[in-house]
Short mmCIF file of C-alpha atoms and ligand atoms in Angstrom, two decimals:
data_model
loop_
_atom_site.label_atom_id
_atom_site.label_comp_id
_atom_site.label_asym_id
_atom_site.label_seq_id
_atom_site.Cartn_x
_atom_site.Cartn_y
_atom_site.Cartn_z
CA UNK A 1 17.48 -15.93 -59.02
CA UNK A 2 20.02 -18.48 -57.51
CA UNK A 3 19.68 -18.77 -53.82
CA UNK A 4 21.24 -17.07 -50.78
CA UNK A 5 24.13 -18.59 -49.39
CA UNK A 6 26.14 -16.19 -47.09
CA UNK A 7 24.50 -13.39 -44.67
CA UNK A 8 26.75 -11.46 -42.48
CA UNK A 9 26.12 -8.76 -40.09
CA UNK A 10 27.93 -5.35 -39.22
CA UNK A 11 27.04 -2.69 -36.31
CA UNK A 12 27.53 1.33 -37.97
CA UNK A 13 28.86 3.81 -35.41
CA UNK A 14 28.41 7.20 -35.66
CA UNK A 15 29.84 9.66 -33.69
CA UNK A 16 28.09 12.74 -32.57
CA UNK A 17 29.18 15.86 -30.35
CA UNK A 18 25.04 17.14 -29.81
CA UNK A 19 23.17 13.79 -28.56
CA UNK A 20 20.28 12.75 -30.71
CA UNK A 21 16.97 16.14 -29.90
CA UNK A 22 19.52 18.09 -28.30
CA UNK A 23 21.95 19.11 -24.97
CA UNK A 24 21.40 16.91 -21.82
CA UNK A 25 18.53 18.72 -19.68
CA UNK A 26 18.05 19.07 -16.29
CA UNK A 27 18.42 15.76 -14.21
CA UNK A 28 19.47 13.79 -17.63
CA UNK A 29 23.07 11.86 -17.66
CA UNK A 30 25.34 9.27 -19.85
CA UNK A 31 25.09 6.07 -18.50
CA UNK A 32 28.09 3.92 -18.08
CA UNK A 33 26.95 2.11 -21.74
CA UNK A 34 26.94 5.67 -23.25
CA UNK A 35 22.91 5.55 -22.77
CA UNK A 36 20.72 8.58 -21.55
CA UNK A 37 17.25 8.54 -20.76
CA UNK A 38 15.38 11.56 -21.50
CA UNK A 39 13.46 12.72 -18.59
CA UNK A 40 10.54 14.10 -20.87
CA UNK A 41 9.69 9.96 -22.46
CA UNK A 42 11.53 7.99 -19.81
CA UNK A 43 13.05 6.73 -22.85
CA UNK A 44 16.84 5.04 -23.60
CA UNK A 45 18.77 7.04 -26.27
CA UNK A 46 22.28 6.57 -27.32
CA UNK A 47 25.00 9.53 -27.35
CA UNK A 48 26.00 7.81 -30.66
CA UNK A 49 24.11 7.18 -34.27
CA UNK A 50 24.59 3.48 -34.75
CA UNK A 51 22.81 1.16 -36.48
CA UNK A 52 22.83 -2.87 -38.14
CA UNK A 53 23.59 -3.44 -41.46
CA UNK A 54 23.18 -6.14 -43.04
CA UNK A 55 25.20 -7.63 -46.24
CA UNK A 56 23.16 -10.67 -48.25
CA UNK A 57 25.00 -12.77 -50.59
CA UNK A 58 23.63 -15.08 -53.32
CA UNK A 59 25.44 -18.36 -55.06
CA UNK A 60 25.95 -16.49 -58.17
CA UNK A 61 28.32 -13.91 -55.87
CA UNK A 62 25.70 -10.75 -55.66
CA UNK A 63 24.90 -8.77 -53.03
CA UNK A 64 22.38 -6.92 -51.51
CA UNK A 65 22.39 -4.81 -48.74
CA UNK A 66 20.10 -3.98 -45.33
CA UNK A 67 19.76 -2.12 -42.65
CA UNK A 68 17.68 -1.65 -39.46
CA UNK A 69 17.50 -0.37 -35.79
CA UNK A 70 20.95 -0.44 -33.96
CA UNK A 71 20.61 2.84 -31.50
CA UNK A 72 20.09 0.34 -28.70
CA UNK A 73 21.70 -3.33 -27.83
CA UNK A 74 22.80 -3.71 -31.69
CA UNK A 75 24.04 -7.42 -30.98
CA UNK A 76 20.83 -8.08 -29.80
CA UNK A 77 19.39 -7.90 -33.29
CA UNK A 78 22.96 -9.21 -35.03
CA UNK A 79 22.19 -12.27 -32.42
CA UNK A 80 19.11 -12.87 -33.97
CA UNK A 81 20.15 -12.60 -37.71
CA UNK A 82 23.12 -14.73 -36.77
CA UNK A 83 21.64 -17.22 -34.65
CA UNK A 84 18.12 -17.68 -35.70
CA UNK A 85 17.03 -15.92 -39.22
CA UNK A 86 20.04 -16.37 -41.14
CA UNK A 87 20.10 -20.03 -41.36
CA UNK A 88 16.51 -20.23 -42.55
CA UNK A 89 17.19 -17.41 -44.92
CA UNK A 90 19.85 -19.82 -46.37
CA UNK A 91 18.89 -21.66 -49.68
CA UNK A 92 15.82 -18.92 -50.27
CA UNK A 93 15.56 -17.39 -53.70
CA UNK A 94 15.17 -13.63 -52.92
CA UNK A 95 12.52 -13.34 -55.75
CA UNK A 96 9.81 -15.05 -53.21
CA UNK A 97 10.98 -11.98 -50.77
CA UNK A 98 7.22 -11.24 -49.30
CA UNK A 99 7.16 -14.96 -48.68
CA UNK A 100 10.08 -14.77 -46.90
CA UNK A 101 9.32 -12.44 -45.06
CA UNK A 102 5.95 -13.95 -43.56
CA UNK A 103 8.00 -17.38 -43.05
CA UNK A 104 10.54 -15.53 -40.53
CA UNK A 105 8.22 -13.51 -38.56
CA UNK A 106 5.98 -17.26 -38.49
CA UNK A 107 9.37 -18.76 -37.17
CA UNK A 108 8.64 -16.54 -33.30
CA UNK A 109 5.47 -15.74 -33.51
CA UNK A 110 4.07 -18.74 -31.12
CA UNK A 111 6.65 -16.75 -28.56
CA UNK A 112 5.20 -13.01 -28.58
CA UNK A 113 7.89 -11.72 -31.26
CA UNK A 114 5.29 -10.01 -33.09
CA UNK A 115 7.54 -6.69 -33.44
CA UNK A 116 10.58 -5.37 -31.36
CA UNK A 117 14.09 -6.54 -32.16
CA UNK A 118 13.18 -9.42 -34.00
CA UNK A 119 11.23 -7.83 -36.69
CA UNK A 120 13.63 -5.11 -37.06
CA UNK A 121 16.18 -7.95 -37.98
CA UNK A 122 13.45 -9.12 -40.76
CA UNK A 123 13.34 -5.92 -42.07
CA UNK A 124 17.03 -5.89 -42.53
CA UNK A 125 17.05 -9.04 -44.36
CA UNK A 126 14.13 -7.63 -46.53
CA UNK A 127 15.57 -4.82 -47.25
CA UNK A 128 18.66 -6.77 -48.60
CA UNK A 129 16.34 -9.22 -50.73
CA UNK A 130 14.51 -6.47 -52.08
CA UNK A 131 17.71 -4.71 -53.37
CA UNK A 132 19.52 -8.09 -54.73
CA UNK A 133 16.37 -8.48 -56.51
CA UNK A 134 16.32 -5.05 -58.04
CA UNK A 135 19.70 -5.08 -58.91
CA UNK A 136 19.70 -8.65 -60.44
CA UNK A 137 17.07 -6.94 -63.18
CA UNK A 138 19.34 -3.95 -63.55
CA UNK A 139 16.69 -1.17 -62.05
CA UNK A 140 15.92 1.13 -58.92
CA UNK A 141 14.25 -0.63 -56.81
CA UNK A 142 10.95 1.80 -56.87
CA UNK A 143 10.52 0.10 -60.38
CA UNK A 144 9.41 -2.92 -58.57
CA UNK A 145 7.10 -1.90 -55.90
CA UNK A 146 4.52 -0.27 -57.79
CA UNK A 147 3.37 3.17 -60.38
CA UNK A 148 5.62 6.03 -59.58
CA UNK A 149 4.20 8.99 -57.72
CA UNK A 150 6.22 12.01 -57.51
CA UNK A 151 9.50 12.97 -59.16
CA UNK A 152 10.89 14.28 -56.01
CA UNK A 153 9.71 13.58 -52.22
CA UNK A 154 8.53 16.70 -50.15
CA UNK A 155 9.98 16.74 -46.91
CA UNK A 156 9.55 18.55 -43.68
CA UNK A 157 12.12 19.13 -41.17
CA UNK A 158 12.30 17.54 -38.04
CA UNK A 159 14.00 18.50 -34.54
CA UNK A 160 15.40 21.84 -33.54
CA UNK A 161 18.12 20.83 -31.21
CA UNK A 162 18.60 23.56 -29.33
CA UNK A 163 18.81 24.38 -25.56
CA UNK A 164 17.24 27.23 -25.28
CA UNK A 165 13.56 28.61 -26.57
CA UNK A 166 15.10 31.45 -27.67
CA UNK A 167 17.94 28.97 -29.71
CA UNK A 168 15.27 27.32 -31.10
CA UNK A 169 13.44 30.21 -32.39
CA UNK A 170 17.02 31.40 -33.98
CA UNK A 171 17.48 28.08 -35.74
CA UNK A 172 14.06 27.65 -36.93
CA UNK A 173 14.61 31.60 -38.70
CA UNK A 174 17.90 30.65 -40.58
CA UNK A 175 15.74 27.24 -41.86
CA UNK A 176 12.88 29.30 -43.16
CA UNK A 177 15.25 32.25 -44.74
CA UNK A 178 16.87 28.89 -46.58
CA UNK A 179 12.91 28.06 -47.71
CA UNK A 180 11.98 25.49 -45.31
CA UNK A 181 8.48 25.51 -44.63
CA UNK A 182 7.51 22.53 -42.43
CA UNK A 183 8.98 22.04 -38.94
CA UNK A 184 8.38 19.69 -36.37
CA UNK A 185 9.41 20.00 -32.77
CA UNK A 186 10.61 17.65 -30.32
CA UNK A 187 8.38 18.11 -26.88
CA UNK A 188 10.18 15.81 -25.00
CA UNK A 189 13.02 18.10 -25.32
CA UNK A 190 10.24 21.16 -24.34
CA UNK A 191 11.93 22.30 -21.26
CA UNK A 192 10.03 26.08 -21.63
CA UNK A 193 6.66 24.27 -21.99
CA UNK A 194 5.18 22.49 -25.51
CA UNK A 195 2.07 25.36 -25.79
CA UNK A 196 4.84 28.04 -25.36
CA UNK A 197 7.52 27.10 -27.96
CA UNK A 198 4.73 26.44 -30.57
CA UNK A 199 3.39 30.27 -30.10
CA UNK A 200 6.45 31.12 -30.03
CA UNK A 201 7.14 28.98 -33.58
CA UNK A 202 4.37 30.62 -35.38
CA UNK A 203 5.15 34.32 -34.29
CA UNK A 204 8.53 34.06 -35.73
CA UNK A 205 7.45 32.12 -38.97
CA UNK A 206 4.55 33.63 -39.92
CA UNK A 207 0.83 32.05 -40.54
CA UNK A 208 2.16 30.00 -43.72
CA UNK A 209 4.84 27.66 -41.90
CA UNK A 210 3.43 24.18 -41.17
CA UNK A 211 4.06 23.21 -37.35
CA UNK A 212 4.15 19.89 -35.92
CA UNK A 213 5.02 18.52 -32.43
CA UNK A 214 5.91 14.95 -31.57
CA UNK A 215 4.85 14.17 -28.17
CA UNK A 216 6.88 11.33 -28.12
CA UNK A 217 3.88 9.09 -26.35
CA UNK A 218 4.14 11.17 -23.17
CA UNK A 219 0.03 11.15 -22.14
CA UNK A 220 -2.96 9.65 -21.83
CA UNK A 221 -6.19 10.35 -24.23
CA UNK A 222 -7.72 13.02 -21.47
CA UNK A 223 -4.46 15.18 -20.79
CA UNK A 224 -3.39 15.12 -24.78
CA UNK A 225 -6.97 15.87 -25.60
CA UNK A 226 -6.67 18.73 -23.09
CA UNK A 227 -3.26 19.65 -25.10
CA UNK A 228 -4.75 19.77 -27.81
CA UNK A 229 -7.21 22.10 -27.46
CA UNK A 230 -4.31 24.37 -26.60
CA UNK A 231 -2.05 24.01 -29.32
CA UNK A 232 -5.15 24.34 -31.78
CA UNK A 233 -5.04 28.35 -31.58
CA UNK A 234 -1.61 27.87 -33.17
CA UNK A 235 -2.92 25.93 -36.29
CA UNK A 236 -1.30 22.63 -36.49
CA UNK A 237 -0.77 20.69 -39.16
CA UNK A 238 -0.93 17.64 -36.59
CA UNK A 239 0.38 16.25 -33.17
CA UNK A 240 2.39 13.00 -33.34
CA UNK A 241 2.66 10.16 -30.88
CA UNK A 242 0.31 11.47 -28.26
CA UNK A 243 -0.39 8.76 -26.59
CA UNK A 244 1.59 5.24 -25.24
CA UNK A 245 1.92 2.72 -27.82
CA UNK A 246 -0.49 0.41 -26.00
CA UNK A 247 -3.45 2.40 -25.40
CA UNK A 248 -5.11 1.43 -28.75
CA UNK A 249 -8.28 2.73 -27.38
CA UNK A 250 -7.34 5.77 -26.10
CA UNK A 251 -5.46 6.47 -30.00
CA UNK A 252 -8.86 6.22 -31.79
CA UNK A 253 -10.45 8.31 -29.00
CA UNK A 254 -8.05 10.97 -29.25
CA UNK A 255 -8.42 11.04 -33.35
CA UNK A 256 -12.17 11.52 -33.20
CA UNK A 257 -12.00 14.23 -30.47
CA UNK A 258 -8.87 16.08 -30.85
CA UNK A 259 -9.27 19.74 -32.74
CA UNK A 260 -5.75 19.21 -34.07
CA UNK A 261 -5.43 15.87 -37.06
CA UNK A 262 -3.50 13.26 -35.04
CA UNK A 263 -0.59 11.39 -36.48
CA UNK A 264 1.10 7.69 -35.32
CA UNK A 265 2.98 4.97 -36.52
CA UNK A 266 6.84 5.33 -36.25
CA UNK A 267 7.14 2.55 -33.60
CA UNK A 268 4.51 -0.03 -35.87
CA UNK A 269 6.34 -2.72 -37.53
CA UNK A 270 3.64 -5.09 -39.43
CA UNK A 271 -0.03 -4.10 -41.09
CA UNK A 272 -1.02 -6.04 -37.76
CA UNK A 273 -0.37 -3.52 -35.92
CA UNK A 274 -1.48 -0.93 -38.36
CA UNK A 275 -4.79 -2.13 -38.62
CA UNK A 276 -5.93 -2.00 -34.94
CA UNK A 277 -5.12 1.56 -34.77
CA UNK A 278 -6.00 2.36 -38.67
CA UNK A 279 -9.48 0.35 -38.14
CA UNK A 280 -10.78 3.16 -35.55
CA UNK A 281 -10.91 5.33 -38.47
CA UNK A 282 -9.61 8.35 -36.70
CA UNK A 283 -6.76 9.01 -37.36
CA UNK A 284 -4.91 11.33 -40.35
CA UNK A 285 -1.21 10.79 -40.77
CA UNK A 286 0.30 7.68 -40.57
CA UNK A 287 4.01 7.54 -40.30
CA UNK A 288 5.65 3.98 -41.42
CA UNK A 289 9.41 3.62 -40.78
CA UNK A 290 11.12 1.28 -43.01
CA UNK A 291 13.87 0.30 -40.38
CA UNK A 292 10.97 -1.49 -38.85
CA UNK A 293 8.97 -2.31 -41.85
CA UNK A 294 11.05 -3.62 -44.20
CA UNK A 295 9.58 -2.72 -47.59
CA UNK A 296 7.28 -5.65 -47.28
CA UNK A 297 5.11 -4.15 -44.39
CA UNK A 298 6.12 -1.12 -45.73
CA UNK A 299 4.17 -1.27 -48.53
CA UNK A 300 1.47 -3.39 -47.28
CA UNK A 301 1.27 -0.61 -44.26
CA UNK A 302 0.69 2.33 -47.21
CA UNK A 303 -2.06 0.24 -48.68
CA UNK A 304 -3.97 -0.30 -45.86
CA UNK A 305 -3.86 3.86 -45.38
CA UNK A 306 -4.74 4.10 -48.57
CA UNK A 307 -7.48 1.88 -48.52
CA UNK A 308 -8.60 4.11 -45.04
CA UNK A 309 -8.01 7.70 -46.98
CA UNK A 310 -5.13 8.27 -44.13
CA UNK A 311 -2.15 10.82 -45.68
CA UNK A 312 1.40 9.01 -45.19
CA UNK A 313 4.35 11.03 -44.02
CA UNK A 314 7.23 8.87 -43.51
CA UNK A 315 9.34 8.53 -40.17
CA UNK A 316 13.05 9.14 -40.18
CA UNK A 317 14.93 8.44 -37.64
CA UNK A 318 18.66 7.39 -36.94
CA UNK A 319 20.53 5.11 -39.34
CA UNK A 320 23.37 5.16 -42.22
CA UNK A 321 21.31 6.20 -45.10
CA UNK A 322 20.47 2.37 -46.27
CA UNK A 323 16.78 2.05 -44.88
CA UNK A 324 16.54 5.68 -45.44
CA UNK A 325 16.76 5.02 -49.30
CA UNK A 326 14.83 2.28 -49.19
CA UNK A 327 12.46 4.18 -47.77
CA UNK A 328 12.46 7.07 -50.66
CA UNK A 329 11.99 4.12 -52.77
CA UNK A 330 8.86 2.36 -50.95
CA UNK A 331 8.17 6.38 -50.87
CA UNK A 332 7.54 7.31 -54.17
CA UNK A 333 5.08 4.97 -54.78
CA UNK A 334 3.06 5.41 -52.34
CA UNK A 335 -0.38 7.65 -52.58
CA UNK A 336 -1.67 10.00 -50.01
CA UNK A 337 1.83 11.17 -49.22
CA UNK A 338 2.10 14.56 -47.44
CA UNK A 339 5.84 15.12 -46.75
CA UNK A 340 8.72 12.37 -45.61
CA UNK A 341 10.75 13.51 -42.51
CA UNK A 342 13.95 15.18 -43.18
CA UNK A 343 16.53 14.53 -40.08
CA UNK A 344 18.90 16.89 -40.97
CA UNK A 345 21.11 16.21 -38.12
CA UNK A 346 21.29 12.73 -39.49
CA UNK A 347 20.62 12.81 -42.90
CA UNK A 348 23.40 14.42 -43.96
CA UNK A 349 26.09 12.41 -41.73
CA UNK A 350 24.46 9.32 -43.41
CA UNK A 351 25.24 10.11 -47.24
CA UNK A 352 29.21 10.37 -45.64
CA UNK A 353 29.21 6.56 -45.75
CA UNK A 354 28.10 5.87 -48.99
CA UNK A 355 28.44 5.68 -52.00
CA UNK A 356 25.10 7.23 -53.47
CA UNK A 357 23.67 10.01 -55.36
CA UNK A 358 20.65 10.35 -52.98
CA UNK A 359 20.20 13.89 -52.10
CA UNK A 360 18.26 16.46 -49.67
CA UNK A 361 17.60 19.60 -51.87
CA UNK A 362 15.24 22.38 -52.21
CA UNK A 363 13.14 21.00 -49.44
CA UNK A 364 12.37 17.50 -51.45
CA UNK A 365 14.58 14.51 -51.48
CA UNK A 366 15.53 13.33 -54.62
CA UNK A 367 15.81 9.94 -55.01
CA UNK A 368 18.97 7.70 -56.05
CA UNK A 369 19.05 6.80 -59.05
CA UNK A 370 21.32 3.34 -59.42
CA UNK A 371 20.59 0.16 -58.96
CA UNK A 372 19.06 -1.56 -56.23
CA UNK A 373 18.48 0.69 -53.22
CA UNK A 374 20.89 3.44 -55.25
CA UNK A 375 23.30 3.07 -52.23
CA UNK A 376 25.63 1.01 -51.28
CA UNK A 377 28.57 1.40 -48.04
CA UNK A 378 31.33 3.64 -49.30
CA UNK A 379 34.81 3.96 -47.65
CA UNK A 380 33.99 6.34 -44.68
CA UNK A 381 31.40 3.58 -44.04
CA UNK A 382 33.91 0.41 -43.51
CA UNK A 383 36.00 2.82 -41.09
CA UNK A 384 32.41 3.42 -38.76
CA UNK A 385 31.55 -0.49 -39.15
CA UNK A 386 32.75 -3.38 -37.30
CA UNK A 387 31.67 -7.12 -38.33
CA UNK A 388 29.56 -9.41 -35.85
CA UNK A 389 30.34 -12.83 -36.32
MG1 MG B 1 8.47 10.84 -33.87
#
């Protein structure tokens, strides 16, 4: 292919009237940045969908487009396109994209960058490479990564956002009476207790619903262990994010002890991380999140599962429907799958700003089926977006 020459960098804003897992709760505010934290994580969350996009140019005048993590500081990770990736992405042929993508994580990697905002700006700029490639051969870009697995992509759906128990319990009823199945729950957003709002989630759906909480790395191994043991009455299909990101130790613990399958990965970015946690050999859902990932790690991620008999079930999480395609493709080739998370607070917002046939349907996503990543920004999408020199 001829080389790159041109890599510019947008920030998507999204307005939204609900914040992202629900109302404010007690004690949480807006910041003067339009931040809250959420008392439940101690974690920053925006009042907005946002994220970076990225648009990749080659000599030849194609164009392939990115996207990554903007919910917080998005000219943070612009910055580091702009100021540091871009001009050694410059000149690269995007065939050698897996190359590339070990050269600019090498470039920090002497300085700690070994995930965070740095690699989420990789994964922008592989996402783009990936899709000029594609499209240069005329295909979707699944045709690329590997055998096709499944026609369409079983989801599951994720966040009840709600203020009330009782809420909750009404939402979850009008998702099942459309055929939804598989629900996850937010417990940082718990406020009538995480043991309560799952019996209450299983009385009102029946014994056949699957039911999931994230615990959105609230504990250590002994209290989510104790946790656990009280969900397990309620037959879960798994608990998510139990524990802090850096207590590898405690992770493995918890997957060889727990009486309910434990599931991580949203926050991983490279097969690094994925093998210290995936090497314990205790875990049973991994959850790779192509806004971090890139489809490089992506799909180097899903092998190494694959390779450890761990189920995949894709993360989904705030964005304008770019990584989110690039993750059905990455997706559908991938063994071991379970389900993909289906943000339908987001998901649907997302296919607003582009122009795609990607699609939610029937409780599966079906993939899109042009060129490339299938998507590309539509007109909504250039009114949300502002350019970052
Ligand atoms: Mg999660």
């Amino acid at each position: 292919m001829s080389q790159v020459t041109q890599v510019e960098t947008f920030i998507l804003t999204i307005p939204r009237t609900t914040p992202y897992l629900g109302p404010l709760g007690p004690g949480e505010r807006v910041n003067s940045r339009g931040y809250l934290v959420r008392k439940g994580n101690g974690t920053l969350y925006p009042t907005v969908d946002r994220s970076v996009v990225v648009r990749v140019t080659t000599e030849d005048g194609a164009v392939g487009w990115g996207e990554t993590y903007g919910i917080c500081a998005p000219r943070a990770v612009c910055e580091l396109i702009n100021d540091l990736l871009a001009p050694e992405l410059i000149g690269r042929d995007p065939e050698d994209v897996e190359q590339i993508w070990d050269d600019l994580y090498g470039l920090m990697r002497v300085r700690g960058c070994f995930g965070g905002f740095h690699v989420d700006a990789i994964a922008a700029l592989d996402i783009a490479l990936w899709d000029l490639r594609a499209r240069s051969q005329r295909v979707p870009l699944w045709t690329l990564l590997g055998e096709r697995q499944y026609e369409a992509i079983p989801g599951y759906l994720s966040g009840l956002p709600a203020a009330t128990l009782e809420e909750k319990v009404s939402m979850a009823r009008d998702f099942a009476a459309q055929g939804h199945t598989a629900f996850k729950v937010h417990a940082v957003v718990s406020h009538d207790g995480i043991v309560e709002e799952m019996a209450a989630l299983r009385q009102a759906l029946g014994p056949d619903a699957e039911l999931m909480v994230d615990l959105h790395w609230k504990f250590n191994c002994e209290q989510a262990l104790a946790l656990a043991h009280q969900l397990a009455p309620h037959q879960m299909k798994f608990i998510e994010a139990p524990l802090k990101p850096e207590d590898v130790d405690g992770l493995i613990e918890l997957g060889r002890r727990s009486p309910v399958p434990v599931a991580a990965g949203e926050e991983w970015h490279t097969e690094y991380e994925a093998r210290l946690r995936l090497s314990g050999k205790s875990l049973s859902y991994i959850q790779p999140e192509m806004g971090h990932t890139g489809v490089t790690q992506f799909l180097r991620i899903t092998r190494l599962a694959h390779a450890y008999g761990v189920q995949v079930a894709p993360h989904a999480t705030i964005g304008g429907g770019l990584f989110m395609a690039a993750s059905l493709h990455a997706t559908t080739v991938t063994p071991g799958l379970w389900r993909h998370e289906w943000q339908h607070s987001i998901f649907s917002r997302s296919l607003e700003m582009l122009d795609t046939d990607m699609a939610y349907r029937d409780g599966h996503y079906h993939l899109p089926t042009g060129h490339g990543l299938g998507a590309t920004p539509g007109p909504a999408f250039w009114d949300h977006a502002e350019a970052i020199g």
